[in-house]
PDB file of C-alpha atoms and ligand atoms in Angstrom:
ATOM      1  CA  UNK M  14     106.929   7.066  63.136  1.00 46.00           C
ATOM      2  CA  UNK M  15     108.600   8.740  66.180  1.00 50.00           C
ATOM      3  CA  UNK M  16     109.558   7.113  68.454  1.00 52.00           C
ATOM      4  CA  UNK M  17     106.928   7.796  71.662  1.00 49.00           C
ATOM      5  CA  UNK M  18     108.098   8.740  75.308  1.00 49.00           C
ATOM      6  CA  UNK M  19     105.487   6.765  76.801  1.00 57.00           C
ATOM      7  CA  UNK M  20     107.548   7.393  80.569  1.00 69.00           C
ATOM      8  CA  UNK M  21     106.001  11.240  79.712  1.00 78.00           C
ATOM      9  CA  UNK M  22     102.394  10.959  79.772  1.00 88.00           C
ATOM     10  CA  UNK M  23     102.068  14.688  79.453  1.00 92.00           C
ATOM     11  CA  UNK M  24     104.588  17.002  78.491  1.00 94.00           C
ATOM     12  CA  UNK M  25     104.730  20.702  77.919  1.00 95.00           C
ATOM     13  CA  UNK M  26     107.768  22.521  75.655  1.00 95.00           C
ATOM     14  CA  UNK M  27     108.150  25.779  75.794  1.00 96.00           C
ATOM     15  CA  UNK M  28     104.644  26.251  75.999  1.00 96.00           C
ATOM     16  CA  UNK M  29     103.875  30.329  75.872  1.00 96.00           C
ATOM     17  CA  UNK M  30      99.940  31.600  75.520  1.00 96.00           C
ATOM     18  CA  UNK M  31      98.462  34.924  75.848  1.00 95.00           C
ATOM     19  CA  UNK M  32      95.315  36.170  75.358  1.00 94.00           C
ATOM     20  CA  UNK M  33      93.848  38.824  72.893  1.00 87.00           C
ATOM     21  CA  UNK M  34      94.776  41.472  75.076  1.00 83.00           C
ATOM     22  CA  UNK M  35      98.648  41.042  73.952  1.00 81.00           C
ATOM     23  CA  UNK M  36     100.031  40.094  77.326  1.00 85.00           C
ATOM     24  CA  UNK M  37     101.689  37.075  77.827  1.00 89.00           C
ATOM     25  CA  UNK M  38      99.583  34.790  80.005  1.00 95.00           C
ATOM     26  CA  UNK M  39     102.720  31.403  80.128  1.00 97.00           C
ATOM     27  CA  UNK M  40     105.854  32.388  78.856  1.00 94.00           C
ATOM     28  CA  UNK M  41     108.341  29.669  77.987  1.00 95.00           C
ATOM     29  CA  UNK M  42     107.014  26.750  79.884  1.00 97.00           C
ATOM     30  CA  UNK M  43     108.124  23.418  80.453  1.00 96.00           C
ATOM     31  CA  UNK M  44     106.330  20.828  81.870  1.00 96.00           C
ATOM     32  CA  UNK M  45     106.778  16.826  82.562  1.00 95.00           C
ATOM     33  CA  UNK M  46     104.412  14.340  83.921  1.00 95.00           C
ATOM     34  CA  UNK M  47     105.414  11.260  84.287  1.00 93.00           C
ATOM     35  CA  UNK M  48     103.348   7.725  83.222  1.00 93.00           C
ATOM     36  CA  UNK M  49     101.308   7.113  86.513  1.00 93.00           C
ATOM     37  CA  UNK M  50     102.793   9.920  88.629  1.00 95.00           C
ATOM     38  CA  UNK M  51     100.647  12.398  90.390  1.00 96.00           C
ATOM     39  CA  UNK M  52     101.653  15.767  90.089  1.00 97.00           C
ATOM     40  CA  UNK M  53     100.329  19.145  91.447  1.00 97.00           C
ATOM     41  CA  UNK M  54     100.297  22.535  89.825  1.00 97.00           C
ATOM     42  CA  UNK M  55     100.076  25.170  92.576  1.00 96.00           C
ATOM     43  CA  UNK M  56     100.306  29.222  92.804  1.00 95.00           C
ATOM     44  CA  UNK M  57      97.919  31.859  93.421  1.00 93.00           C
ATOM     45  CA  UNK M  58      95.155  33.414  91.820  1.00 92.00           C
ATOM     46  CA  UNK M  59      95.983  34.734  88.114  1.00 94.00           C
ATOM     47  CA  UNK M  60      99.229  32.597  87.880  1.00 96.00           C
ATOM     48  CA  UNK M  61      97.652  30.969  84.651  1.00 97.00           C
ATOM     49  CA  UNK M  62      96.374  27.880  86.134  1.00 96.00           C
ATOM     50  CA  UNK M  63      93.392  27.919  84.274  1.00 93.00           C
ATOM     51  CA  UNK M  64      94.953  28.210  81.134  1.00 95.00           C
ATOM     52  CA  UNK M  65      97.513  25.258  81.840  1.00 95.00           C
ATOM     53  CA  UNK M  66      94.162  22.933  82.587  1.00 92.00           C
ATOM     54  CA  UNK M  67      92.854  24.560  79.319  1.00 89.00           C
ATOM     55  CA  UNK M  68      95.902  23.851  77.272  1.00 91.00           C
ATOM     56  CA  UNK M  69      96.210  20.231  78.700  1.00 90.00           C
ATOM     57  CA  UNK M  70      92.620  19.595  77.724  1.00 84.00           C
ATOM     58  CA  UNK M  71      92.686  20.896  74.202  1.00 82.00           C
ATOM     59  CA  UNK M  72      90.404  23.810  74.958  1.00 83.00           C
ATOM     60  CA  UNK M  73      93.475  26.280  73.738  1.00 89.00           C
ATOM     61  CA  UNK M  74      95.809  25.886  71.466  1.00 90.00           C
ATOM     62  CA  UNK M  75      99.537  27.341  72.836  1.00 93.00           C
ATOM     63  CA  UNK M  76     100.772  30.477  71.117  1.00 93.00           C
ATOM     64  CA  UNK M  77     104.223  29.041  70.965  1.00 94.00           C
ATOM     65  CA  UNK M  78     105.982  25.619  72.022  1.00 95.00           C
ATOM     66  CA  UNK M  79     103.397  22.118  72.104  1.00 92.00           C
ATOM     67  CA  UNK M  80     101.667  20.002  74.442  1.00 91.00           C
ATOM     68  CA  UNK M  81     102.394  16.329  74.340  1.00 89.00           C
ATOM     69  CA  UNK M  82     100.015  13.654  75.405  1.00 85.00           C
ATOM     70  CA  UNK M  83     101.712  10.312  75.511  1.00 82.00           C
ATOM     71  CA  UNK M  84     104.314  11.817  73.619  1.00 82.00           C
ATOM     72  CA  UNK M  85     101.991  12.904  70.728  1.00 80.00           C
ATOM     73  CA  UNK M  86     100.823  16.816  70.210  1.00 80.00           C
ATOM     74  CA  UNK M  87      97.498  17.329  71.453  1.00 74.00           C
ATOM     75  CA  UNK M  88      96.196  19.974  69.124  1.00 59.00           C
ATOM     76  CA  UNK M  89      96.491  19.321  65.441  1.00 50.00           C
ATOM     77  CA  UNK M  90      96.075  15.658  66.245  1.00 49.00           C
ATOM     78  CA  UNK M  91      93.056  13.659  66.421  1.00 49.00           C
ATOM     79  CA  UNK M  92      91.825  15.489  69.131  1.00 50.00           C
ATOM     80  CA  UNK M  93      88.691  13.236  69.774  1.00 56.00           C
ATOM     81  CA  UNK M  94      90.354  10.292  70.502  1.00 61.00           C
ATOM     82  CA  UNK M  95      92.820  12.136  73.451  1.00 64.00           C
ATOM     83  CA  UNK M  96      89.513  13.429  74.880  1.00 67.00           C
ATOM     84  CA  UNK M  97      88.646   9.748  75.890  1.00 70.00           C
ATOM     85  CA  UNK M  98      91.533   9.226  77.246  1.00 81.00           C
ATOM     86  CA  UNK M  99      91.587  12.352  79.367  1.00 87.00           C
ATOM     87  CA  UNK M 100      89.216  13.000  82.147  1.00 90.00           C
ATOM     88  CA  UNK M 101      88.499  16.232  83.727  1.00 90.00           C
ATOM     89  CA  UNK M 102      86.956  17.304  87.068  1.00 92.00           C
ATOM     90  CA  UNK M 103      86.705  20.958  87.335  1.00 91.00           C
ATOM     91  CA  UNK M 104      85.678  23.043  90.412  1.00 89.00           C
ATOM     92  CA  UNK M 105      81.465  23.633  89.127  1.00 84.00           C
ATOM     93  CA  UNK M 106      81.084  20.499  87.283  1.00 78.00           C
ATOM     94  CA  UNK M 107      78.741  19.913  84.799  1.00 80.00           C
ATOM     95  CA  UNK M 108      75.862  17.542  86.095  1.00 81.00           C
ATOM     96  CA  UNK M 109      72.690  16.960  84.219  1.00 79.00           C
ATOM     97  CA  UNK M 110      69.177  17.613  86.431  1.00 75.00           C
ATOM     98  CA  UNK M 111      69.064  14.178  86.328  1.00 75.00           C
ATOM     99  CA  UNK M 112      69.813  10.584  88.235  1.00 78.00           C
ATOM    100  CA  UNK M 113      73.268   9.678  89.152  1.00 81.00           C
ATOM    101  CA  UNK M 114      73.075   7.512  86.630  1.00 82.00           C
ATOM    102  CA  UNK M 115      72.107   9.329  83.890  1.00 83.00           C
ATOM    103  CA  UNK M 116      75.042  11.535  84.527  1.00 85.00           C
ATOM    104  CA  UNK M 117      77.253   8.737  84.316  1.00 87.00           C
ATOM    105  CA  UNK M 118      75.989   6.806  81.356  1.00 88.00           C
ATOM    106  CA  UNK M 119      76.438  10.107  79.459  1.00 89.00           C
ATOM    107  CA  UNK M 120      80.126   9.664  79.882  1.00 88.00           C
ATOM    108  CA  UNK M 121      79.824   6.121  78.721  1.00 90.00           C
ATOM    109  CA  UNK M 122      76.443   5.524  77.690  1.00 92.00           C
ATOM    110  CA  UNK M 123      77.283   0.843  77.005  1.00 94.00           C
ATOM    111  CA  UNK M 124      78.282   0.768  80.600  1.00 91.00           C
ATOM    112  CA  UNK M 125      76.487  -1.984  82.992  1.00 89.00           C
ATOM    113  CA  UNK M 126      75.855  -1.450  86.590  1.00 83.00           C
ATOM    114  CA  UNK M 127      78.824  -3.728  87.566  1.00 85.00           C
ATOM    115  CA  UNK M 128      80.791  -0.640  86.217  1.00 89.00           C
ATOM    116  CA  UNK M 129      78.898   2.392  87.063  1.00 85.00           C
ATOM    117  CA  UNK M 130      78.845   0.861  90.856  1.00 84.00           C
ATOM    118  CA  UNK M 131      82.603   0.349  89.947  1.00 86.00           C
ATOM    119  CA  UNK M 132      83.059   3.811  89.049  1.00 88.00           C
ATOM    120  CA  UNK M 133      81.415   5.055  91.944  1.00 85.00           C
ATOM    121  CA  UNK M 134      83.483   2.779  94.016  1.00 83.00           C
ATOM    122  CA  UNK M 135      86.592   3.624  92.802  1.00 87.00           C
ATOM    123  CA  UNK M 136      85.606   7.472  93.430  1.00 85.00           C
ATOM    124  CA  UNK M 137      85.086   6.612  97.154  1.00 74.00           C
ATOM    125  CA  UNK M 138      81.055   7.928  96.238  1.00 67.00           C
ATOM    126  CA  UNK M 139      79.786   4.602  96.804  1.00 64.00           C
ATOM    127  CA  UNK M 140      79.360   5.598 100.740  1.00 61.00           C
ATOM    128  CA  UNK M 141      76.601   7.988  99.470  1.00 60.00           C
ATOM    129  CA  UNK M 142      75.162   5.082  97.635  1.00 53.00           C
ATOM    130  CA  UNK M 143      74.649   1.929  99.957  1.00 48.00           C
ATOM    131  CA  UNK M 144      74.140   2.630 103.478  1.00 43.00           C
ATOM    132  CA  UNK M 145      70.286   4.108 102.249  1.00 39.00           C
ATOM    133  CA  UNK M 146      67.091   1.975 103.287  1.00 37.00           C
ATOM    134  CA  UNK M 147      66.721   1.215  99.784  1.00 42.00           C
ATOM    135  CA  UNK M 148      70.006   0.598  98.619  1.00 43.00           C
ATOM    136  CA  UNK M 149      71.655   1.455  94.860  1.00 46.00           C
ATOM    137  CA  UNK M 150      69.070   1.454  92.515  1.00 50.00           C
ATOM    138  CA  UNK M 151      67.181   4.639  94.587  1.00 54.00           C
ATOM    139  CA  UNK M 152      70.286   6.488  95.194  1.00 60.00           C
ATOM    140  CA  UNK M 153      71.405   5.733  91.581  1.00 64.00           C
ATOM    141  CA  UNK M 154      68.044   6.968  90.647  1.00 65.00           C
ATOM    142  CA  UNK M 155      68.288  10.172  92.550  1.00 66.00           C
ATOM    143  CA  UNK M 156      68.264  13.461  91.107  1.00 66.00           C
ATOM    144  CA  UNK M 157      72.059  15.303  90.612  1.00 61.00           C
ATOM    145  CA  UNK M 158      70.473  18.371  92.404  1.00 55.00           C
ATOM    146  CA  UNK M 159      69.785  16.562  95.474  1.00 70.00           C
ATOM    147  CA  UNK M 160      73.491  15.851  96.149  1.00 75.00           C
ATOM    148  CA  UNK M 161      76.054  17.911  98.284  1.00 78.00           C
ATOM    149  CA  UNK M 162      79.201  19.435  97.094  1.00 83.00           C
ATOM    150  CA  UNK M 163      81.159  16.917  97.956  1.00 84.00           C
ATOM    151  CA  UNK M 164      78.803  14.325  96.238  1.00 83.00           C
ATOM    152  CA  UNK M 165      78.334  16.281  93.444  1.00 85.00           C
ATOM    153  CA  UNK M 166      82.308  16.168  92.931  1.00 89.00           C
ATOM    154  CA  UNK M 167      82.908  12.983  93.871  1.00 88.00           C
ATOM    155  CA  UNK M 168      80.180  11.829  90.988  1.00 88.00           C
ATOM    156  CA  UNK M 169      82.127  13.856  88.555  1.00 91.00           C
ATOM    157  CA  UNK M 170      85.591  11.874  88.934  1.00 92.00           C
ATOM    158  CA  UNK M 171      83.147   8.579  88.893  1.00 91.00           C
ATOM    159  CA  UNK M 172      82.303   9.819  85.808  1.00 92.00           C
ATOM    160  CA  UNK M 173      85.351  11.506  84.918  1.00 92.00           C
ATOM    161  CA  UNK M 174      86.819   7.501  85.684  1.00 93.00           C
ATOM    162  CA  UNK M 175      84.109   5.680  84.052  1.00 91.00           C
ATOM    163  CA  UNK M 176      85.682   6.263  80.428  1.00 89.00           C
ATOM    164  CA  UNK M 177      89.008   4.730  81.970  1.00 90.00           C
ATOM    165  CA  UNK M 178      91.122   8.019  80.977  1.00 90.00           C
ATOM    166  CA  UNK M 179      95.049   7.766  81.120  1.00 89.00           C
ATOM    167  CA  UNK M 180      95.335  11.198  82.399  1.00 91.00           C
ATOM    168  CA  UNK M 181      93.029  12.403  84.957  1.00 94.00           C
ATOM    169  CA  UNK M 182      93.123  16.144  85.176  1.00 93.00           C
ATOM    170  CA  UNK M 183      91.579  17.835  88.790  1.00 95.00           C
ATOM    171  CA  UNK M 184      91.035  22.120  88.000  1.00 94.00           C
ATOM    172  CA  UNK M 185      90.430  23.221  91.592  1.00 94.00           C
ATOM    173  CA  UNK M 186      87.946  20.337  92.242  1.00 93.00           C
ATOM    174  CA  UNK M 187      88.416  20.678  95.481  1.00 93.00           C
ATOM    175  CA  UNK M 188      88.657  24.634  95.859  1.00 91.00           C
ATOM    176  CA  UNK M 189      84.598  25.134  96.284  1.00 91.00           C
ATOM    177  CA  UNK M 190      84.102  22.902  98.923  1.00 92.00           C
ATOM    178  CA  UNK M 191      84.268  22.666 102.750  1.00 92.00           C
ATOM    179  CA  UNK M 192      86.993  21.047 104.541  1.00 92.00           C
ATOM    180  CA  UNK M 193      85.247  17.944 105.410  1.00 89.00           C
ATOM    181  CA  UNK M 194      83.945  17.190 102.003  1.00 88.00           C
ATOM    182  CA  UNK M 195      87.286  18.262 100.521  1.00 91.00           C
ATOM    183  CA  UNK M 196      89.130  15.983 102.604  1.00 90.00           C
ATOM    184  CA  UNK M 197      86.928  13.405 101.313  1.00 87.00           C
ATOM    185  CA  UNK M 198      87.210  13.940  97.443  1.00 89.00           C
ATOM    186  CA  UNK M 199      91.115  14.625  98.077  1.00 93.00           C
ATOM    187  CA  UNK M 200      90.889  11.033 100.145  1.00 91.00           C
ATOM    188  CA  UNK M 201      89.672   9.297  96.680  1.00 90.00           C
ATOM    189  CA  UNK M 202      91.503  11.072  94.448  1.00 94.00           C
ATOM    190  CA  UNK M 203      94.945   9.774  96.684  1.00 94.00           C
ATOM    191  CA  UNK M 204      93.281   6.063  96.187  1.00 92.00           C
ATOM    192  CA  UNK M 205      93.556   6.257  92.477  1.00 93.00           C
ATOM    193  CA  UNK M 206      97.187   7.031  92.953  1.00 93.00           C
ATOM    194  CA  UNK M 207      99.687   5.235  90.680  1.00 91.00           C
ATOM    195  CA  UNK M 208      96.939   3.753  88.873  1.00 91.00           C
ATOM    196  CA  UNK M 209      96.935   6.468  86.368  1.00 93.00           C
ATOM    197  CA  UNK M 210      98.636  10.012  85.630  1.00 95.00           C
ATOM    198  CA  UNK M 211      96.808  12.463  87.275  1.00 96.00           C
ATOM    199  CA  UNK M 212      97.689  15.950  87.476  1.00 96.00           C
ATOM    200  CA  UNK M 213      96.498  18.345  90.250  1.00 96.00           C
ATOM    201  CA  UNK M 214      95.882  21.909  89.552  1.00 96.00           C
ATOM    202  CA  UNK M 215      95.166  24.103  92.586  1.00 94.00           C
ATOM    203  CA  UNK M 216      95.774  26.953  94.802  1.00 92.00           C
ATOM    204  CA  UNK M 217      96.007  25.552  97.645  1.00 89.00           C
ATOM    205  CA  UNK M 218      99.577  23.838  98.556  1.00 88.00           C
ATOM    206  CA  UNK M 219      98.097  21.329 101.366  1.00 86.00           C
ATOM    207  CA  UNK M 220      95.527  19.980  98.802  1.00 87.00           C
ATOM    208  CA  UNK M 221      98.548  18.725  97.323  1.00 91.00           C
ATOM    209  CA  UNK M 222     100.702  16.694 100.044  1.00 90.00           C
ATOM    210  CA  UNK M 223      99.987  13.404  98.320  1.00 93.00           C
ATOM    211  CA  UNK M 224     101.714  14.549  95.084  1.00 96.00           C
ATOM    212  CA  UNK M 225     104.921  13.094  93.724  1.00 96.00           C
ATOM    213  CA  UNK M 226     106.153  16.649  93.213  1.00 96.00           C
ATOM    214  CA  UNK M 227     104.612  20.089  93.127  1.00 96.00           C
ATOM    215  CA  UNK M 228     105.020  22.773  90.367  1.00 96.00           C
ATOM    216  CA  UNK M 229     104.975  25.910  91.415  1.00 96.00           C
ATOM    217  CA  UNK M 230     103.523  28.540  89.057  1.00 97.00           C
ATOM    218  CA  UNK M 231     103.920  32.703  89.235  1.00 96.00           C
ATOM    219  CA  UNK M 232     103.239  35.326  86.836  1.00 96.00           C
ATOM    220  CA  UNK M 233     103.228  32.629  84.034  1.00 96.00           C
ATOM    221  CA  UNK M 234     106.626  30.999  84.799  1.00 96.00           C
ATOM    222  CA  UNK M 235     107.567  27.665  86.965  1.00 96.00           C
ATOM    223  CA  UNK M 236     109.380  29.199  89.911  1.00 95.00           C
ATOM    224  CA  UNK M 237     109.560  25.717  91.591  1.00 94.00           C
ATOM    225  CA  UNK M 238     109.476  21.974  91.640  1.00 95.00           C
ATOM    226  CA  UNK M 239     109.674  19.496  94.328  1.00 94.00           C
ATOM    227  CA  UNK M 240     107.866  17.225  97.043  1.00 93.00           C
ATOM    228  CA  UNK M 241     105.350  18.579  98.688  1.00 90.00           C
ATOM    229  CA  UNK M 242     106.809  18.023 102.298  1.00 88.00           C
ATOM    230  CA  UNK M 243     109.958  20.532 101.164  1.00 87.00           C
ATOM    231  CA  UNK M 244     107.512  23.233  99.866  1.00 83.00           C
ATOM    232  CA  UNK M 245     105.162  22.590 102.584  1.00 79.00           C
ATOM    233  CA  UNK M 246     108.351  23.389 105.099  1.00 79.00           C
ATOM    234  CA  UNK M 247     109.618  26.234 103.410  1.00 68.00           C
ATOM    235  CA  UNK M 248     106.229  28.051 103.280  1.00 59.00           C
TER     236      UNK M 248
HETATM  237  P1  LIG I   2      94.717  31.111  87.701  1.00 74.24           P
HETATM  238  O1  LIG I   2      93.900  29.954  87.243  1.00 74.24           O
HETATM  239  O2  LIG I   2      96.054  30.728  88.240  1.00 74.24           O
HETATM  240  O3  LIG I   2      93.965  31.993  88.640  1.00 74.24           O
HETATM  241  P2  LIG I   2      94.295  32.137  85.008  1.00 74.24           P
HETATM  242  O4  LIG I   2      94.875  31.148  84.062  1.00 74.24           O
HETATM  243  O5  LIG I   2      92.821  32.140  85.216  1.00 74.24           O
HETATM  244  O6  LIG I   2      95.048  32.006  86.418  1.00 74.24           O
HETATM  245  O7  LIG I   2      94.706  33.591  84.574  1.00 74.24           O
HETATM  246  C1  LIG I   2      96.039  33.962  84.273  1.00 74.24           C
HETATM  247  C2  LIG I   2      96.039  35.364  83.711  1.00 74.24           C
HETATM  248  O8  LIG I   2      95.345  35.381  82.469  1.00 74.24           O
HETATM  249  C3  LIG I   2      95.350  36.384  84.595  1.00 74.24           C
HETATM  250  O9  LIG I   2      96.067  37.589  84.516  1.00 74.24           O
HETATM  251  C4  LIG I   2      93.989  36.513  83.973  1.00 74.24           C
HETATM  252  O10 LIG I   2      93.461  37.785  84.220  1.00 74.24           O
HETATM  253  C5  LIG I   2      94.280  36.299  82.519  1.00 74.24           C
HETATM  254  N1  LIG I   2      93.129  35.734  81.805  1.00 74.24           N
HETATM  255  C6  LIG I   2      92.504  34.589  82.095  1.00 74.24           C
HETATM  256  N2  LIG I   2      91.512  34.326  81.220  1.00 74.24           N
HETATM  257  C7  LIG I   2      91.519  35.357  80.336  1.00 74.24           C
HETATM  258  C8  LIG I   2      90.746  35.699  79.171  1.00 74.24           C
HETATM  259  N3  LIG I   2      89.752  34.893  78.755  1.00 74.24           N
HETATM  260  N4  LIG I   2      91.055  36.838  78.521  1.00 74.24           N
HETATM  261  C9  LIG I   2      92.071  37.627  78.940  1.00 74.24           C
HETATM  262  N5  LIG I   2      92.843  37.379  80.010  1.00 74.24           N
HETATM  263  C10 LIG I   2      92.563  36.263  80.705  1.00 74.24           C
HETATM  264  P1  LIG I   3      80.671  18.828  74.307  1.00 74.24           P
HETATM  265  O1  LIG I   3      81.567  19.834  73.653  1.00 74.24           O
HETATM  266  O2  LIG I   3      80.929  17.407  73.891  1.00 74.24           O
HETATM  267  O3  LIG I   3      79.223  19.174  74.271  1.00 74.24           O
HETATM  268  P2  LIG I   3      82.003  19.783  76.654  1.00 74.24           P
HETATM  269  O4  LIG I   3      83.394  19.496  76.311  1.00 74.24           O
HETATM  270  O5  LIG I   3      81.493  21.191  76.550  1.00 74.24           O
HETATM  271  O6  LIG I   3      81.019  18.821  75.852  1.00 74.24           O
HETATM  272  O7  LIG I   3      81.756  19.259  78.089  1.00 74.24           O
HETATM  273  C1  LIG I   3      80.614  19.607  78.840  1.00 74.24           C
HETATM  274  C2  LIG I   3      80.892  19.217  80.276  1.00 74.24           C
HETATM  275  O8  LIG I   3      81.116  17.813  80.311  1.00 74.24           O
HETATM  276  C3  LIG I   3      82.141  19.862  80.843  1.00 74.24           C
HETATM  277  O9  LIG I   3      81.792  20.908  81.712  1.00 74.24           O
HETATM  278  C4  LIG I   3      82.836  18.760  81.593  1.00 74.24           C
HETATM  279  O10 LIG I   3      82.663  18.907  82.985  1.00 74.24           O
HETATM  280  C5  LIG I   3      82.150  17.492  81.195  1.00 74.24           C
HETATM  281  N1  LIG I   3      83.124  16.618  80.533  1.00 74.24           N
HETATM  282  C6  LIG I   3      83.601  16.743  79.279  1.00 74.24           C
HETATM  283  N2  LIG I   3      84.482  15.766  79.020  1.00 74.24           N
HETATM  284  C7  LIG I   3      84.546  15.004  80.128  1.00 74.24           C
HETATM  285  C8  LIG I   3      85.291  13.846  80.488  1.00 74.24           C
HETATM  286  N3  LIG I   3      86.160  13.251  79.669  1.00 74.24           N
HETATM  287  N4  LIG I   3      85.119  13.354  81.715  1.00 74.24           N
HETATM  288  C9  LIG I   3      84.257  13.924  82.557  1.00 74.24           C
HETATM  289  N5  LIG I   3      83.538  15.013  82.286  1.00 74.24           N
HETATM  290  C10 LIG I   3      83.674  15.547  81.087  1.00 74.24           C
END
């Protein structure tokens, strides 16, 4: 077998994808995430953002050139078993019209409390949790719709965490929110730092200051990479 890069967690070669329409969406694109890095994918609207988070999670296939997870193609693989190991928080997340905790038993439906309340933990949710008269069980037992933004999200990457993915992939989870709650998401998402990959897609250049480095994405292409405090600067 070939040898694996596992210092590349994800990895993107000459990745180009276009739509039906004929025009190219990514042309010729190369992207590396390291093992346990976090890295940010910025640029503005209709830069192709989207379709990078769609490529990364197996939605669509690339036209040309391959995406690697842990040094192994994601498409044409056994795509079921990267899904587990991938979790994804995108800007409207799916939540059933049901308890907290049916929502995250869906994601891993053998889990005990120890690790939901872990999850939620780890997410930085559990402050909507404890703190109410009748502690976890109600809140746990409360109904998704009931939930802010913010809560909403931040029960999404406690889900998203619960199935202990590698890769953690963030599409604009932040974008819909206000700056309060996004602070607060953003806040947990920087405490899972260097505990696994995680890669940041978003428009918005200070939602990614805790990055390792920044990509920056125009018109399909990377027109720049570095730390966010150089970008930042030369904004
Ligand atoms: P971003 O997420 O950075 O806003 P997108 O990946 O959504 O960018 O879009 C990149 C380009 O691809 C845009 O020009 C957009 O209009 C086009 N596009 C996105 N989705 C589709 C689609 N389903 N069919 C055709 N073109 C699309
Ligand atoms: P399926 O095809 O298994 O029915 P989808 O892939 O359509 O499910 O996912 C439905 C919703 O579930 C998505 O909108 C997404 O938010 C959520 N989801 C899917 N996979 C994960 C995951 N690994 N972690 C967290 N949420 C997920």
């Amino acid at each position: 077998p070939a040898a694996v890069e596992l210092r590349d967690a994800l990895k993107l070669e000459g990745v180009c994808f276009g739509y039906e329409d004929g025009r190219r969406t990514l042309r010729d694109l190369d992207l590396t995430v390291e093992a346990g890095s976090t890295a940010a994918l910025v640029g503005p609207s209709g830069a192709g953002k989207s379709t990078v988070a769609d490529l990364v999670s197996g939605l669509l296939a690339p036209t040309e050139g391959a995406v690697l997870v842990d040094g192994r193609p994601l498409v044409g693989g056994a795509r079921g078993s990267w899904r587990d190991r991938i979790g994804y928080v995108a800007q409207e997340t799916f939540l059933f019209n049901d308890t907290v905790r049916s929502n995250l038993l869906w994601a891993r439906p053998d889990a005990n409390e120890e690790e939901l309340v872990g999850a939620l933990d780890q997410a930085a949710a559990r402050k909507f949790v404890a703190g109410l008269p009748d502690g976890l069980e109600t809140r746990l037992g409360d109904r998704g719709v009931r939930l802010s933004g913010g809560e909403r999200q931040r029960l999404a990457l406690a889900r998203a965490l619960l199935r202990r993915p590698s890769l953690l992939i963030l599409d604009e989870a932040t974008s819909a929110l206000d700056s309060e709650n996004e602070r607060r998401v953003l806040d947990a998402v920087e405490g899972l730092r260097g505990r696994l990959t995680i890669l940041l897609i978003t428009h918005r250049l200070s939602a990614a200051r805790f990055a390792d480095v920044v990509h920056v994405l125009e018109n399909g292409e990377l027109v720049e990479s570095g730390e966010p405090d150089a970008l930042l600067a030369g904004d």
